[in-house]
Amino acid sequence: MKILIADKFEEVGIAGLKELTDQVLCEPGLKDDALTKRIGELNPDIVIVRSTKVQAPQLDAGKNLKLVIRAGSGVDTIDVAHATRRGVKVANCPGMNSVAVAELVVGLMIAVDRRIPDNVQDLRAHRWNKKEYSKARGLKGRTLGIIGMGRIGTEVAKRALAFEMEVLWYDVIPDYNPLPHPHCRRTDLETIFRQSDFISLHVPGTGETKHLVNAQRLALMKPEAVLINTSRSSVIDENALIEALKAGRIRAAAVDVYENEPPADAKEIHSPLADLPNLYGTHHIGASTDQAQIAVAHETVRIVREFKNTGKVLNAVN
């Protein structure tokens, strides 16, 4: 069994895979034509990626390819439909980064409310502005709206409740209540947009969720509300968000994902969001903690071990 790892991957995961087979090739940075060529040359049984796209050309190049594993949650970077046509299984590692993303969401809420990045920027420029930064609303008693109450949304809710916030949530799955709590209540989307002080998005990037947050829904939000997106950029109509932020229709937004996002090894980002003073952005780091990446590595090894021993694909999406 030959395995090609085409992205950065934790050493503990590489070691675990090498216990299963002596044909583990780790070549991070492969993408597009280079990945296609390498798959054709090596003819692996399994390809493991993190953020690298695996589309039709890469799938067609692997004559013996049986399994593609996304070492993370979501599979929107993989052409699952074409993989299915080729008889290639696709799996991912759901839930392994839930705590990491939830921690970032809480950090963004606090950072926006207390304007921590602005404080630091002024301090590094040797500016002292205590009067300006002594204004904050605080999180206790505020309402957090969570759209998508899966693993990550649930972890966010747990932390919000620890801050004594009120939690409203929405999910497409009916008759589902992962976190029974008197201050955590299921409701509809319109109520979330109208009543929340913070809204956090935790839905996959699909045709159904494309521009779920649009101009009409942004117009429903309180002027002092904050929108947070650590899921997928397609969930928000970015142009509508830019207009809302410029016009001051909402207080701020905090995002970890962007339209036309550059690759991980890029040196610049050309996003109009970067020019807005009420946009607080991070560099697509939601899952990037040591704890999360080690958990993903262990889960990837578990998937490969089960596949080798039984032929069964854990976490298969097709």
Coordinates of N, CA, C and O in Angstrom, one line a residue, residues 77-159:
T77 N -12.7 21.0 -1.0 CA -11.5 21.1 -1.8 C -11.3 19.9 -2.7 O -10.4 19.8 -3.5
I78 N -12.2 18.9 -2.6 CA -12.1 17.6 -3.3 C -13.3 17.5 -4.2 O -14.5 17.7 -3.7
D79 N -13.1 17.1 -5.4 CA -14.2 16.8 -6.3 C -14.8 15.4 -6.0 O -14.5 14.4 -6.6
V80 N -15.7 15.5 -5.1 CA -16.3 14.2 -4.6 C -17.1 13.5 -5.6 O -17.0 12.3 -5.8
A81 N -17.8 14.3 -6.4 CA -18.6 13.6 -7.5 C -17.8 12.9 -8.5 O -18.1 11.8 -8.9
H82 N -16.6 13.5 -8.9 CA -15.8 12.8 -9.9 C -15.1 11.7 -9.2 O -14.9 10.6 -9.9
A83 N -14.7 11.8 -7.9 CA -14.1 10.7 -7.2 C -15.1 9.5 -7.2 O -14.7 8.3 -7.4
T84 N -16.3 9.8 -7.0 CA -17.3 8.7 -7.0 C -17.4 8.0 -8.3 O -17.5 6.8 -8.4
R85 N -17.4 8.8 -9.4 CA -17.4 8.2 -10.7 C -16.2 7.3 -11.0 O -16.3 6.3 -11.7
R86 N -15.1 7.7 -10.4 CA -13.9 6.9 -10.6 C -13.8 5.8 -9.6 O -12.8 5.0 -9.7
G87 N -14.7 5.6 -8.7 CA -14.7 4.6 -7.7 C -13.7 4.8 -6.6 O -13.2 3.9 -6.0
V88 N -13.3 6.1 -6.4 CA -12.4 6.5 -5.4 C -13.2 7.0 -4.2 O -14.0 7.9 -4.3
K89 N -12.9 6.5 -3.0 CA -13.5 6.9 -1.8 C -12.9 8.2 -1.3 O -11.7 8.4 -1.4
V90 N -13.7 9.0 -0.6 CA -13.2 10.2 0.0 C -13.6 10.2 1.5 O -14.8 9.9 1.8
A91 N -12.7 10.6 2.3 CA -13.0 10.6 3.8 C -12.4 11.9 4.3 O -11.5 12.5 3.7
N92 N -12.9 12.3 5.5 CA -12.3 13.4 6.2 C -12.2 13.1 7.7 O -12.4 12.0 8.1
C93 N -11.8 14.2 8.5 CA -11.6 14.0 9.9 C -12.5 15.0 10.7 O -12.0 15.9 11.3
P94 N -13.8 14.8 10.6 CA -14.7 15.7 11.3 C -14.6 15.8 12.8 O -14.3 14.7 13.4
G95 N -14.7 16.9 13.3 CA -14.7 17.1 14.8 C -13.4 17.2 15.4 O -13.3 17.6 16.6
M96 N -12.3 16.9 14.7 CA -11.0 17.0 15.3 C -10.5 18.4 15.6 O -9.7 18.6 16.5
N97 N -11.0 19.3 14.9 CA -10.6 20.7 15.1 C -11.7 21.6 15.8 O -11.6 22.8 15.8
S98 N -12.7 21.0 16.3 CA -13.9 21.7 16.8 C -13.5 22.6 18.0 O -13.9 23.8 18.0
V99 N -12.7 22.2 18.9 CA -12.3 23.0 20.0 C -11.4 24.1 19.6 O -11.6 25.3 20.0
A100 N -10.5 23.9 18.6 CA -9.6 24.9 18.1 C -10.4 26.1 17.5 O -10.2 27.2 17.8
V101 N -11.4 25.7 16.7 CA -12.2 26.8 16.0 C -13.1 27.5 17.0 O -13.2 28.7 17.0
A102 N -13.6 26.8 18.0 CA -14.4 27.4 19.0 C -13.6 28.4 19.8 O -14.1 29.5 20.2
E103 N -12.4 28.0 20.2 CA -11.5 28.9 20.9 C -11.3 30.2 20.1 O -11.2 31.3 20.7
L104 N -11.1 30.0 18.8 CA -10.8 31.2 18.0 C -12.1 32.1 17.9 O -12.0 33.4 18.0
V105 N -13.3 31.5 17.9 CA -14.5 32.3 17.9 C -14.6 33.2 19.1 O -14.9 34.4 19.1
V106 N -14.4 32.5 20.3 CA -14.4 33.3 21.5 C -13.4 34.4 21.6 O -13.6 35.5 22.0
G107 N -12.2 34.0 21.1 CA -11.1 35.0 21.0 C -11.5 36.2 20.2 O -11.2 37.4 20.5
L108 N -12.1 36.0 19.0 CA -12.6 37.0 18.1 C -13.6 37.9 18.8 O -13.6 39.1 18.6
M109 N -14.6 37.3 19.5 CA -15.6 38.0 20.2 C -15.0 39.0 21.2 O -15.3 40.2 21.2
I110 N -14.1 38.5 22.0 CA -13.4 39.4 23.0 C -12.5 40.4 22.3 O -12.5 41.6 22.7
A111 N -11.8 40.0 21.2 CA -10.9 40.9 20.5 C -11.7 42.1 19.9 O -11.2 43.3 19.9
V112 N -12.9 41.8 19.3 CA -13.7 42.9 18.7 C -14.3 43.8 19.8 O -14.2 45.0 19.7
D113 N -14.8 43.1 20.9 CA -15.5 43.9 21.9 C -14.5 44.9 22.6 O -14.8 46.0 22.9
R114 N -13.3 44.4 22.9 CA -12.3 45.2 23.6 C -11.3 45.8 22.7 O -10.4 46.5 23.1
R115 N -11.5 45.6 21.4 CA -10.6 46.2 20.3 C -9.2 46.0 20.6 O -8.3 46.8 20.6
I116 N -8.9 44.7 21.0 CA -7.5 44.3 21.3 C -6.5 44.6 20.2 O -5.4 45.1 20.5
P117 N -6.8 44.2 18.9 CA -5.8 44.5 17.9 C -5.5 46.0 17.7 O -4.4 46.4 17.5
D118 N -6.5 46.8 17.9 CA -6.3 48.3 17.8 C -5.5 48.8 18.9 O -4.6 49.7 18.8
N119 N -5.7 48.3 20.1 CA -4.9 48.6 21.3 C -3.4 48.3 21.0 O -2.5 49.1 21.3
V120 N -3.2 47.1 20.5 CA -1.8 46.7 20.3 C -1.1 47.5 19.2 O 0.0 47.9 19.3
Q121 N -1.9 47.8 18.1 CA -1.3 48.5 17.0 C -0.9 49.9 17.5 O 0.2 50.4 17.2
D122 N -1.8 50.6 18.3 CA -1.4 51.9 18.8 C -0.3 51.8 19.8 O 0.6 52.7 19.8
L123 N -0.2 50.8 20.7 CA 0.9 50.7 21.6 C 2.2 50.5 20.9 O 3.2 51.1 21.3
R124 N 2.2 49.7 19.8 CA 3.5 49.5 19.1 C 3.9 50.8 18.4 O 5.1 50.9 18.1
A125 N 3.0 51.7 18.1 CA 3.3 53.0 17.5 C 3.6 54.0 18.6 O 3.7 55.2 18.3
H126 N 3.6 53.6 19.9 CA 3.9 54.4 21.0 C 2.8 55.5 21.2 O 3.0 56.6 21.7
R127 N 1.6 55.1 20.8 CA 0.4 56.0 21.1 C -0.3 55.5 22.3 O -0.5 54.3 22.5
W128 N -0.8 56.4 23.1 CA -1.6 56.1 24.4 C -3.0 56.7 24.2 O -3.1 57.9 24.1
N129 N -4.0 55.8 24.3 CA -5.3 56.3 24.0 C -6.3 55.6 24.9 O -7.3 54.9 24.5
K130 N -6.1 55.7 26.2 CA -6.9 55.0 27.2 C -8.4 55.4 27.1 O -9.3 54.6 27.2
K131 N -8.6 56.7 26.8 CA -10.0 57.2 26.7 C -10.8 56.5 25.6 O -11.9 56.0 25.8
E132 N -10.1 56.3 24.4 CA -10.8 55.7 23.3 C -11.1 54.2 23.6 O -12.1 53.7 23.2
Y133 N -10.1 53.5 24.2 CA -10.3 52.1 24.4 C -11.0 51.7 25.7 O -11.1 50.5 26.0
S134 N -11.4 52.6 26.4 CA -12.1 52.3 27.6 C -13.6 52.2 27.4 O -14.4 52.3 28.3
K135 N -14.0 51.9 26.1 CA -15.4 51.7 25.8 C -15.5 50.2 25.3 O -14.9 49.8 24.3
A136 N -16.3 49.5 26.0 CA -16.6 48.1 25.6 C -18.0 47.7 26.1 O -18.4 48.2 27.2
R137 N -18.7 46.8 25.4 CA -20.0 46.5 25.9 C -20.0 45.3 26.8 O -20.9 45.1 27.7
G138 N -19.0 44.4 26.7 CA -18.9 43.2 27.5 C -19.7 42.1 27.0 O -20.7 42.3 26.2
L139 N -19.4 40.9 27.3 CA -20.0 39.7 26.8 C -21.1 39.1 27.7 O -22.1 38.6 27.2
K140 N -21.0 39.3 29.0 CA -22.0 38.8 29.9 C -23.4 39.3 29.6 O -23.6 40.5 29.5
G141 N -24.4 38.4 29.5 CA -25.7 38.8 29.2 C -26.0 39.1 27.7 O -27.2 39.3 27.4
R142 N -25.0 39.1 26.9 CA -25.3 39.4 25.5 C -25.8 38.1 24.8 O -25.6 37.0 25.3
T143 N -26.3 38.3 23.6 CA -26.9 37.1 22.9 C -26.0 36.7 21.8 O -25.7 37.5 20.9
L144 N -25.6 35.5 21.8 CA -24.9 34.9 20.7 C -25.8 34.0 19.8 O -26.4 33.1 20.3
G145 N -25.8 34.3 18.5 CA -26.6 33.5 17.6 C -25.6 32.5 16.9 O -24.6 33.0 16.3
I146 N -25.9 31.3 16.9 CA -25.1 30.3 16.2 C -25.8 29.6 15.1 O -26.9 29.1 15.3
I147 N -25.3 29.8 13.9 CA -25.9 29.2 12.7 C -25.1 27.9 12.3 O -24.0 28.0 11.8
G148 N -25.7 26.8 12.6 CA -25.0 25.5 12.4 C -24.6 25.0 13.7 O -23.5 25.4 14.2
M149 N -25.4 24.1 14.3 CA -25.1 23.6 15.7 C -24.5 22.2 15.6 O -25.0 21.2 16.3
G150 N -23.5 22.0 14.8 CA -22.8 20.7 14.7 C -21.7 20.7 15.8 O -21.9 21.3 16.9
R151 N -20.7 20.0 15.6 CA -19.6 19.8 16.6 C -19.0 21.2 17.0 O -18.9 21.5 18.2
I152 N -18.7 22.0 16.0 CA -18.0 23.3 16.3 C -19.0 24.2 16.9 O -18.7 24.8 18.0
G153 N -20.2 24.3 16.4 CA -21.2 25.2 17.0 C -21.5 24.9 18.4 O -21.7 25.7 19.2
T154 N -21.6 23.6 18.7 CA -21.8 23.1 20.1 C -20.7 23.5 21.0 O -21.0 24.0 22.2
E155 N -19.5 23.4 20.6 CA -18.3 23.8 21.4 C -18.3 25.3 21.6 O -18.0 25.8 22.7
V156 N -18.7 26.1 20.6 CA -18.8 27.5 20.8 C -19.9 27.8 21.8 O -19.7 28.7 22.7
A157 N -21.0 27.2 21.7 CA -22.1 27.4 22.7 C -21.7 27.1 24.1 O -22.0 27.9 25.0
K158 N -21.0 26.0 24.3 CA -20.5 25.7 25.7 C -19.7 26.8 26.3 O -19.8 27.2 27.4
R159 N -18.8 27.4 25.4 CA -17.9 28.4 25.9 C -18.7 29.7 26.1 O -18.4 30.5 27.1

